[in-house]
Amino acid sequence: MFDKSKFFQTDLVCPVCKIKFKQLKLKGGAFRTKTRDIDLCNTYEGINPNLYSSIVCPECGYANLDHSFQNKLSDVVISVMQKELPKSKIYKKDLTGERDYESAIEAYEQAIFCANAAGHSASLLAGIYFRMTCLAKSFGSSNEDEYRLKAAEFYEKAYDHEEFPLGGKMSQTLVEYMISSLYFKLNKLEQSIYWLNFSISRDPKGLTDPKAYTMIKELWMTVKSIIKK
Ligand SMILES: [Zn+2]
């Protein structure tokens, strides 16, 4: 049942069509992080915040992750969007209210459509696929690994072509950990080990990001114990 007390409305302006609209957002107290898995997907008590992290304009369909939605777009990107968005699957569909798993995935797919059309960065696409992975995981969807593989591939692409910290936030070591743990969860141990080794030999003392370095070491121990069996 929809519990109004867990949400508030926020005012947004679409960077493509410039309309103002209200978006339902979760209050901080609507969920609590219970556990964090090796792949950095959290489990939550209460409402899963990943249901609401892709924003879609109800008028033109422009979509992006919440922290990037209102970023200014170039005139070129705006005109590409104006041309491409009417062809998208959820053009003029209103996803600003309560969401279930399916509508949240639609919102992420729309963000992917926009990121591809706009030529946004691989790290943004990686972040979208990573959130989809965690959401699929918590809802028990069979698409989990399909999203996870995409997340790994886009993090690898971002690793090769973008500057650190990635997206202004993720250290080089943390990205190495992400790629390695995503491959670990996909049971692609060879790729997982490659990234662990690479990370440790690139920065043997863990100076780039000591916290992520500890995570790398822990993952290495886990992988080693599996190989031994
Ligand atoms: Zn719009």
GROMACS .gro file of N, CA, C and O in nm, residues 96-193:
model
  392
   96THR      N    1   0.642   0.996  -1.247
   96THR     CA    2   0.683   1.082  -1.135
   96THR      C    3   0.621   1.038  -1.001
   96THR      O    4   0.657   1.092  -0.897
   97GLY      N    5   0.529   0.943  -1.006
   97GLY     CA    6   0.461   0.900  -0.883
   97GLY      C    7   0.518   0.771  -0.827
   97GLY      O    8   0.636   0.739  -0.847
   98GLU      N    9   0.431   0.696  -0.758
   98GLU     CA   10   0.475   0.571  -0.696
   98GLU      C   11   0.521   0.472  -0.804
   98GLU      O   12   0.462   0.464  -0.911
   99ARG      N   13   0.627   0.398  -0.773
   99ARG     CA   14   0.681   0.303  -0.870
   99ARG      C   15   0.685   0.161  -0.816
   99ARG      O   16   0.709   0.141  -0.696
  100ASP      N   17   0.668   0.066  -0.907
  100ASP     CA   18   0.696  -0.074  -0.874
  100ASP      C   19   0.824  -0.113  -0.949
  100ASP      O   20   0.885  -0.028  -1.016
  101TYR      N   21   0.862  -0.238  -0.939
  101TYR     CA   22   0.986  -0.282  -1.004
  101TYR      C   23   0.984  -0.252  -1.155
  101TYR      O   24   1.080  -0.196  -1.209
  102GLU      N   25   0.872  -0.288  -1.220
  102GLU     CA   26   0.865  -0.271  -1.366
  102GLU      C   27   0.879  -0.124  -1.408
  102GLU      O   28   0.951  -0.092  -1.502
  103SER      N   29   0.808  -0.035  -1.338
  103SER     CA   30   0.815   0.106  -1.379
  103SER      C   31   0.953   0.166  -1.347
  103SER      O   32   1.002   0.252  -1.419
  104ALA      N   33   1.017   0.116  -1.240
  104ALA     CA   34   1.153   0.164  -1.210
  104ALA      C   35   1.250   0.121  -1.319
  104ALA      O   36   1.336   0.199  -1.362
  105ILE      N   37   1.235  -0.004  -1.367
  105ILE     CA   38   1.323  -0.051  -1.475
  105ILE      C   39   1.297   0.029  -1.603
  105ILE      O   40   1.390   0.067  -1.675
  106GLU      N   41   1.170   0.061  -1.629
  106GLU     CA   42   1.138   0.145  -1.746
  106GLU      C   43   1.210   0.280  -1.736
  106GLU      O   44   1.261   0.332  -1.835
  107ALA      N   45   1.211   0.336  -1.616
  107ALA     CA   46   1.276   0.466  -1.595
  107ALA      C   47   1.427   0.455  -1.619
  107ALA      O   48   1.489   0.544  -1.679
  108TYR      N   49   1.489   0.344  -1.575
  108TYR     CA   50   1.632   0.323  -1.601
  108TYR      C   51   1.658   0.301  -1.750
  108TYR      O   52   1.756   0.353  -1.805
  109GLU      N   53   1.570   0.224  -1.815
  109GLU     CA   54   1.589   0.199  -1.959
  109GLU      C   55   1.580   0.330  -2.038
  109GLU      O   56   1.652   0.349  -2.135
  110GLN      N   57   1.492   0.418  -1.992
  110GLN     CA   58   1.480   0.548  -2.058
  110GLN      C   59   1.607   0.631  -2.037
  110GLN      O   60   1.654   0.700  -2.127
  111ALA      N   61   1.666   0.621  -1.918
  111ALA     CA   62   1.792   0.692  -1.890
  111ALA      C   63   1.904   0.637  -1.979
  111ALA      O   64   1.990   0.713  -2.025
  112ILE      N   65   1.902   0.507  -2.004
  112ILE     CA   66   2.002   0.447  -2.094
  112ILE      C   67   1.982   0.497  -2.237
  112ILE      O   68   2.076   0.536  -2.306
  113PHE      N   69   1.855   0.498  -2.280
  113PHE     CA   70   1.822   0.549  -2.414
  113PHE      C   71   1.877   0.691  -2.431
  113PHE      O   72   1.941   0.724  -2.531
  114CYS      N   73   1.853   0.776  -2.329
  114CYS     CA   74   1.897   0.916  -2.336
  114CYS      C   75   2.050   0.927  -2.332
  114CYS      O   76   2.109   1.006  -2.405
  115ALA      N   77   2.113   0.848  -2.245
  115ALA     CA   78   2.259   0.854  -2.232
  115ALA      C   79   2.325   0.813  -2.364
  115ALA      O   80   2.423   0.875  -2.407
  116ASN      N   81   2.270   0.713  -2.430
  116ASN     CA   82   2.324   0.670  -2.560
  116ASN      C   83   2.301   0.777  -2.666
  116ASN      O   84   2.393   0.811  -2.741
  117ALA      N   85   2.180   0.831  -2.672
  117ALA     CA   86   2.149   0.932  -2.774
  117ALA      C   87   2.231   1.059  -2.751
  117ALA      O   88   2.277   1.122  -2.845
  118ALA      N   89   2.252   1.094  -2.625
  118ALA     CA   90   2.323   1.218  -2.593
  118ALA      C   91   2.475   1.199  -2.593
  118ALA      O   92   2.549   1.296  -2.585
  119GLY      N   93   2.519   1.076  -2.601
  119GLY     CA   94   2.663   1.049  -2.596
  119GLY      C   95   2.720   1.075  -2.457
  119GLY      O   96   2.834   1.119  -2.442
  120HIS      N   97   2.639   1.050  -2.352
  120HIS     CA   98   2.690   1.067  -2.216
  120HIS      C   99   2.798   0.965  -2.185
  120HIS      O  100   2.817   0.868  -2.258
  121SER      N  101   2.868   0.985  -2.073
  121SER     CA  102   2.986   0.906  -2.042
  121SER      C  103   2.956   0.760  -2.010
  121SER      O  104   2.845   0.725  -1.965
  122ALA      N  105   3.058   0.676  -2.030
  122ALA     CA  106   3.046   0.534  -1.995
  122ALA      C  107   3.023   0.517  -1.844
  122ALA      O  108   2.953   0.425  -1.801
  123SER      N  109   3.081   0.608  -1.764
  123SER     CA  110   3.063   0.595  -1.619
  123SER      C  111   2.918   0.619  -1.578
  123SER      O  112   2.868   0.556  -1.484
  124LEU      N  113   2.849   0.706  -1.649
  124LEU     CA  114   2.706   0.727  -1.620
  124LEU      C  115   2.629   0.599  -1.653
  124LEU      O  116   2.548   0.551  -1.574
  125LEU      N  117   2.657   0.542  -1.770
  125LEU     CA  118   2.590   0.416  -1.809
  125LEU      C  119   2.622   0.304  -1.710
  125LEU      O  120   2.534   0.225  -1.672
  126ALA      N  121   2.747   0.298  -1.666
  126ALA     CA  122   2.786   0.197  -1.566
  126ALA      C  123   2.703   0.215  -1.439
  126ALA      O  124   2.652   0.117  -1.383
  127GLY      N  125   2.688   0.340  -1.396
  127GLY     CA  126   2.610   0.369  -1.275
  127GLY      C  127   2.464   0.330  -1.289
  127GLY      O  128   2.403   0.279  -1.195
  128ILE      N  129   2.409   0.353  -1.408
  128ILE     CA  130   2.268   0.315  -1.432
  128ILE      C  131   2.254   0.162  -1.426
  128ILE      O  132   2.168   0.109  -1.356
  129TYR      N  133   2.342   0.093  -1.499
  129TYR     CA  134   2.334  -0.055  -1.500
  129TYR      C  135   2.362  -0.113  -1.361
  129TYR      O  136   2.305  -0.215  -1.324
  130PHE      N  137   2.449  -0.048  -1.286
  130PHE     CA  138   2.478  -0.097  -1.151
  130PHE      C  139   2.353  -0.087  -1.062
  130PHE      O  140   2.318  -0.180  -0.990
  131ARG      N  141   2.283   0.026  -1.070
  131ARG     CA  142   2.160   0.041  -0.991
  131ARG      C  143   2.055  -0.060  -1.035
  131ARG      O  144   1.981  -0.116  -0.952
  132MET      N  145   2.047  -0.084  -1.166
  132MET     CA  146   1.951  -0.185  -1.217
  132MET      C  147   1.987  -0.324  -1.163
  132MET      O  148   1.899  -0.403  -1.129
  133THR      N  149   2.117  -0.353  -1.157
  133THR     CA  150   2.163  -0.482  -1.105
  133THR      C  151   2.114  -0.501  -0.961
  133THR      O  152   2.057  -0.605  -0.926
  134CYS      N  153   2.137  -0.398  -0.880
  134CYS     CA  154   2.099  -0.407  -0.738
  134CYS      C  155   1.948  -0.417  -0.721
  134CYS      O  156   1.899  -0.491  -0.635
  135LEU      N  157   1.874  -0.343  -0.804
  135LEU     CA  158   1.728  -0.348  -0.796
  135LEU      C  159   1.678  -0.487  -0.837
  135LEU      O  160   1.594  -0.546  -0.769
  136ALA      N  161   1.732  -0.537  -0.949
  136ALA     CA  162   1.692  -0.671  -0.998
  136ALA      C  163   1.724  -0.776  -0.892
  136ALA      O  164   1.645  -0.869  -0.868
  137LYS      N  165   1.838  -0.759  -0.828
  137LYS     CA  166   1.879  -0.854  -0.724
  137LYS      C  167   1.779  -0.853  -0.608
  137LYS      O  168   1.735  -0.959  -0.562
  138SER      N  169   1.741  -0.734  -0.564
  138SER     CA  170   1.652  -0.729  -0.447
  138SER      C  171   1.510  -0.774  -0.481
  138SER      O  172   1.437  -0.815  -0.392
  139PHE      N  173   1.473  -0.768  -0.610
  139PHE     CA  174   1.339  -0.815  -0.649
  139PHE      C  175   1.344  -0.957  -0.705
  139PHE      O  176   1.244  -1.008  -0.754
  140GLY      N  177   1.462  -1.019  -0.703
  140GLY     CA  178   1.474  -1.157  -0.750
  140GLY      C  179   1.452  -1.173  -0.899
  140GLY      O  180   1.402  -1.276  -0.945
  141SER      N  181   1.486  -1.070  -0.978
  141SER     CA  182   1.465  -1.077  -1.124
  141SER      C  183   1.576  -1.156  -1.192
  141SER      O  184   1.693  -1.146  -1.155
  142SER      N  185   1.537  -1.230  -1.296
  142SER     CA  186   1.636  -1.309  -1.371
  142SER      C  187   1.726  -1.222  -1.458
  142SER      O  188   1.822  -1.269  -1.517
  143ASN      N  189   1.695  -1.091  -1.467
  143ASN     CA  190   1.778  -1.001  -1.548
  143ASN      C  191   1.902  -0.950  -1.474
  143ASN      O  192   1.983  -0.877  -1.530
  144GLU      N  193   1.915  -0.989  -1.348
  144GLU     CA  194   2.024  -0.937  -1.265
  144GLU      C  195   2.161  -0.947  -1.332
  144GLU      O  196   2.235  -0.848  -1.340
  145ASP      N  197   2.196  -1.066  -1.379
  145ASP     CA  198   2.330  -1.085  -1.435
  145ASP      C  199   2.351  -1.015  -1.569
  145ASP      O  200   2.462  -0.974  -1.601
  146GLU      N  201   2.242  -1.001  -1.643
  146GLU     CA  202   2.251  -0.929  -1.771
  146GLU      C  203   2.288  -0.782  -1.744
  146GLU      O  204   2.376  -0.725  -1.809
  147TYR      N  205   2.225  -0.722  -1.644
  147TYR     CA  206   2.257  -0.584  -1.606
  147TYR      C  207   2.398  -0.577  -1.547
  147TYR      O  208   2.473  -0.482  -1.571
  148ARG      N  209   2.434  -0.678  -1.468
  148ARG     CA  210   2.566  -0.678  -1.403
  148ARG      C  211   2.679  -0.681  -1.506
  148ARG      O  212   2.779  -0.611  -1.492
  149LEU      N  213   2.661  -0.763  -1.610
  149LEU     CA  214   2.764  -0.771  -1.714
  149LEU      C  215   2.779  -0.636  -1.784
  149LEU      O  216   2.890  -0.591  -1.810
  150LYS      N  217   2.667  -0.571  -1.812
  150LYS     CA  218   2.671  -0.438  -1.875
  150LYS      C  219   2.744  -0.339  -1.783
  150LYS      O  220   2.824  -0.258  -1.829
  151ALA      N  221   2.714  -0.345  -1.654
  151ALA     CA  222   2.780  -0.255  -1.558
  151ALA      C  223   2.931  -0.277  -1.562
  151ALA      O  224   3.009  -0.181  -1.569
  152ALA      N  225   2.973  -0.404  -1.560
  152ALA     CA  226   3.117  -0.435  -1.563
  152ALA      C  227   3.180  -0.381  -1.691
  152ALA      O  228   3.287  -0.317  -1.687
  153GLU      N  229   3.114  -0.403  -1.804
  153GLU     CA  230   3.170  -0.359  -1.932
  153GLU      C  231   3.182  -0.207  -1.940
  153GLU      O  232   3.281  -0.154  -1.988
  154PHE      N  233   3.079  -0.137  -1.889
  154PHE     CA  234   3.085   0.010  -1.894
  154PHE      C  235   3.186   0.067  -1.793
  154PHE      O  236   3.249   0.168  -1.819
  155TYR      N  237   3.201  -0.001  -1.678
  155TYR     CA  238   3.306   0.046  -1.585
  155TYR      C  239   3.445   0.025  -1.647
  155TYR      O  240   3.533   0.109  -1.631
  156GLU      N  241   3.462  -0.083  -1.721
  156GLU     CA  242   3.591  -0.106  -1.788
  156GLU      C  243   3.617   0.001  -1.893
  156GLU      O  244   3.727   0.053  -1.905
  157LYS      N  245   3.514   0.033  -1.968
  157LYS     CA  246   3.526   0.136  -2.072
  157LYS      C  247   3.558   0.272  -2.007
  157LYS      O  248   3.646   0.345  -2.054
  158ALA      N  249   3.487   0.301  -1.899
  158ALA     CA  250   3.511   0.428  -1.828
  158ALA      C  251   3.653   0.430  -1.772
  158ALA      O  252   3.721   0.533  -1.775
  159TYR      N  253   3.698   0.316  -1.721
  159TYR     CA  254   3.833   0.305  -1.664
  159TYR      C  255   3.938   0.344  -1.767
  159TYR      O  256   4.035   0.414  -1.737
  160ASP      N  257   3.917   0.298  -1.890
  160ASP     CA  258   4.015   0.324  -1.996
  160ASP      C  259   4.007   0.465  -2.053
  160ASP      O  260   4.105   0.514  -2.108
  161HIS      N  261   3.891   0.528  -2.045
  161HIS     CA  262   3.873   0.653  -2.119
  161HIS      C  263   3.843   0.778  -2.035
  161HIS      O  264   3.840   0.887  -2.088
  162GLU      N  265   3.816   0.760  -1.905
  162GLU     CA  266   3.778   0.876  -1.826
  162GLU      C  267   3.880   0.904  -1.715
  162GLU      O  268   3.962   0.819  -1.684
  163GLU      N  269   3.868   1.023  -1.660
  163GLU     CA  270   3.962   1.061  -1.554
  163GLU      C  271   3.910   1.022  -1.416
  163GLU      O  272   3.789   1.014  -1.395
  164PHE      N  273   4.002   1.002  -1.324
  164PHE     CA  274   3.965   0.972  -1.186
  164PHE      C  275   3.973   1.099  -1.101
  164PHE      O  276   4.058   1.183  -1.128
  165PRO      N  277   3.892   1.109  -0.997
  165PRO     CA  278   3.785   1.017  -0.959
  165PRO      C  279   3.672   1.013  -1.064
  165PRO      O  280   3.633   1.117  -1.115
  166LEU      N  281   3.625   0.893  -1.089
  166LEU     CA  282   3.522   0.871  -1.191
  166LEU      C  283   3.391   0.938  -1.148
  166LEU      O  284   3.345   0.915  -1.036
  167GLY      N  285   3.335   1.017  -1.238
  167GLY     CA  286   3.212   1.089  -1.205
  167GLY      C  287   3.230   1.181  -1.085
  167GLY      O  288   3.134   1.213  -1.016
  168GLY      N  289   3.356   1.219  -1.060
  168GLY     CA  290   3.385   1.309  -0.948
  168GLY      C  291   3.383   1.239  -0.812
  168GLY      O  292   3.400   1.303  -0.709
  169LYS      N  293   3.357   1.108  -0.811
  169LYS     CA  294   3.337   1.039  -0.683
  169LYS      C  295   3.421   0.914  -0.662
  169LYS      O  296   3.472   0.891  -0.553
  170MET      N  297   3.435   0.831  -0.766
  170MET     CA  298   3.494   0.699  -0.745
  170MET      C  299   3.644   0.698  -0.773
  170MET      O  300   3.687   0.729  -0.884
  171SER      N  301   3.721   0.657  -0.673
  171SER     CA  302   3.866   0.651  -0.690
  171SER      C  303   3.902   0.540  -0.789
  171SER      O  304   3.821   0.449  -0.815
  172GLN      N  305   4.024   0.547  -0.839
  172GLN     CA  306   4.072   0.445  -0.934
  172GLN      C  307   4.064   0.306  -0.870
  172GLN      O  308   4.020   0.210  -0.932
  173THR      N  309   4.103   0.295  -0.742
  173THR     CA  310   4.101   0.166  -0.673
  173THR      C  311   3.957   0.116  -0.656
  173THR      O  312   3.930  -0.003  -0.673
  174LEU      N  313   3.866   0.207  -0.626
  174LEU     CA  314   3.727   0.166  -0.609
  174LEU      C  315   3.669   0.114  -0.741
  174LEU      O  316   3.594   0.015  -0.742
  175VAL      N  317   3.706   0.176  -0.851
  175VAL     CA  318   3.658   0.129  -0.982
  175VAL      C  319   3.716  -0.010  -1.012
  175VAL      O  320   3.646  -0.099  -1.060
  176GLU      N  321   3.843  -0.028  -0.978
  176GLU     CA  322   3.905  -0.161  -0.995
  176GLU      C  323   3.831  -0.265  -0.911
  176GLU      O  324   3.805  -0.377  -0.957
  177TYR      N  325   3.795  -0.225  -0.790
  177TYR     CA  326   3.718  -0.316  -0.703
  177TYR      C  327   3.582  -0.347  -0.766
  177TYR      O  328   3.539  -0.463  -0.771
  178MET      N  329   3.513  -0.244  -0.813
  178MET     CA  330   3.380  -0.263  -0.873
  178MET      C  331   3.386  -0.364  -0.986
  178MET      O  332   3.307  -0.458  -0.993
  179ILE      N  333   3.482  -0.343  -1.078
  179ILE     CA  334   3.492  -0.432  -1.194
  179ILE      C  335   3.521  -0.575  -1.148
  179ILE      O  336   3.457  -0.671  -1.191
  180SER      N  337   3.615  -0.585  -1.057
  180SER     CA  338   3.653  -0.718  -1.008
  180SER      C  339   3.537  -0.788  -0.937
  180SER      O  340   3.512  -0.907  -0.958
  181SER      N  341   3.464  -0.714  -0.854
  181SER     CA  342   3.355  -0.777  -0.778
  181SER      C  343   3.236  -0.811  -0.869
  181SER      O  344   3.168  -0.910  -0.848
  182LEU      N  345   3.213  -0.727  -0.971
  182LEU     CA  346   3.105  -0.758  -1.065
  182LEU      C  347   3.137  -0.887  -1.140
  182LEU      O  348   3.052  -0.975  -1.153
  183TYR      N  349   3.262  -0.902  -1.184
  183TYR     CA  350   3.302  -1.027  -1.253
  183TYR      C  351   3.299  -1.145  -1.156
  183TYR      O  352   3.264  -1.256  -1.195
  184PHE      N  353   3.335  -1.120  -1.032
  184PHE     CA  354   3.329  -1.226  -0.932
  184PHE      C  355   3.186  -1.278  -0.918
  184PHE      O  356   3.162  -1.399  -0.920
  185LYS      N  357   3.091  -1.186  -0.907
  185LYS     CA  358   2.951  -1.226  -0.892
  185LYS      C  359   2.898  -1.295  -1.019
  185LYS      O  360   2.806  -1.374  -1.013
  186LEU      N  361   2.959  -1.263  -1.132
  186LEU     CA  362   2.919  -1.328  -1.259
  186LEU      C  363   2.988  -1.463  -1.276
  186LEU      O  364   2.971  -1.530  -1.378
  187ASN      N  365   3.068  -1.498  -1.176
  187ASN     CA  366   3.145  -1.622  -1.180
  187ASN      C  367   3.251  -1.622  -1.291
  187ASN      O  368   3.292  -1.727  -1.340
  188LYS      N  369   3.292  -1.504  -1.332
  188LYS     CA  370   3.400  -1.491  -1.430
  188LYS      C  371   3.528  -1.464  -1.350
  188LYS      O  372   3.577  -1.351  -1.342
  189LEU      N  373   3.578  -1.571  -1.291
  189LEU     CA  374   3.688  -1.556  -1.196
  189LEU      C  375   3.817  -1.507  -1.260
  189LEU      O  376   3.894  -1.433  -1.199
  190GLU      N  377   3.838  -1.548  -1.385
  190GLU     CA  378   3.961  -1.507  -1.453
  190GLU      C  379   3.969  -1.354  -1.465
  190GLU      O  380   4.072  -1.294  -1.432
  191GLN      N  381   3.856  -1.293  -1.507
  191GLN     CA  382   3.855  -1.147  -1.518
  191GLN      C  383   3.864  -1.082  -1.380
  191GLN      O  384   3.930  -0.979  -1.362
  192SER      N  385   3.797  -1.143  -1.284
  192SER     CA  386   3.799  -1.088  -1.148
  192SER      C  387   3.943  -1.086  -1.094
  192SER      O  388   3.990  -0.985  -1.042
  193ILE      N  389   4.013  -1.196  -1.112
  193ILE     CA  390   4.152  -1.207  -1.064
  193ILE      C  391   4.243  -1.110  -1.140
  193ILE      O  392   4.330  -1.046  -1.081
   0.00000   0.00000   0.00000
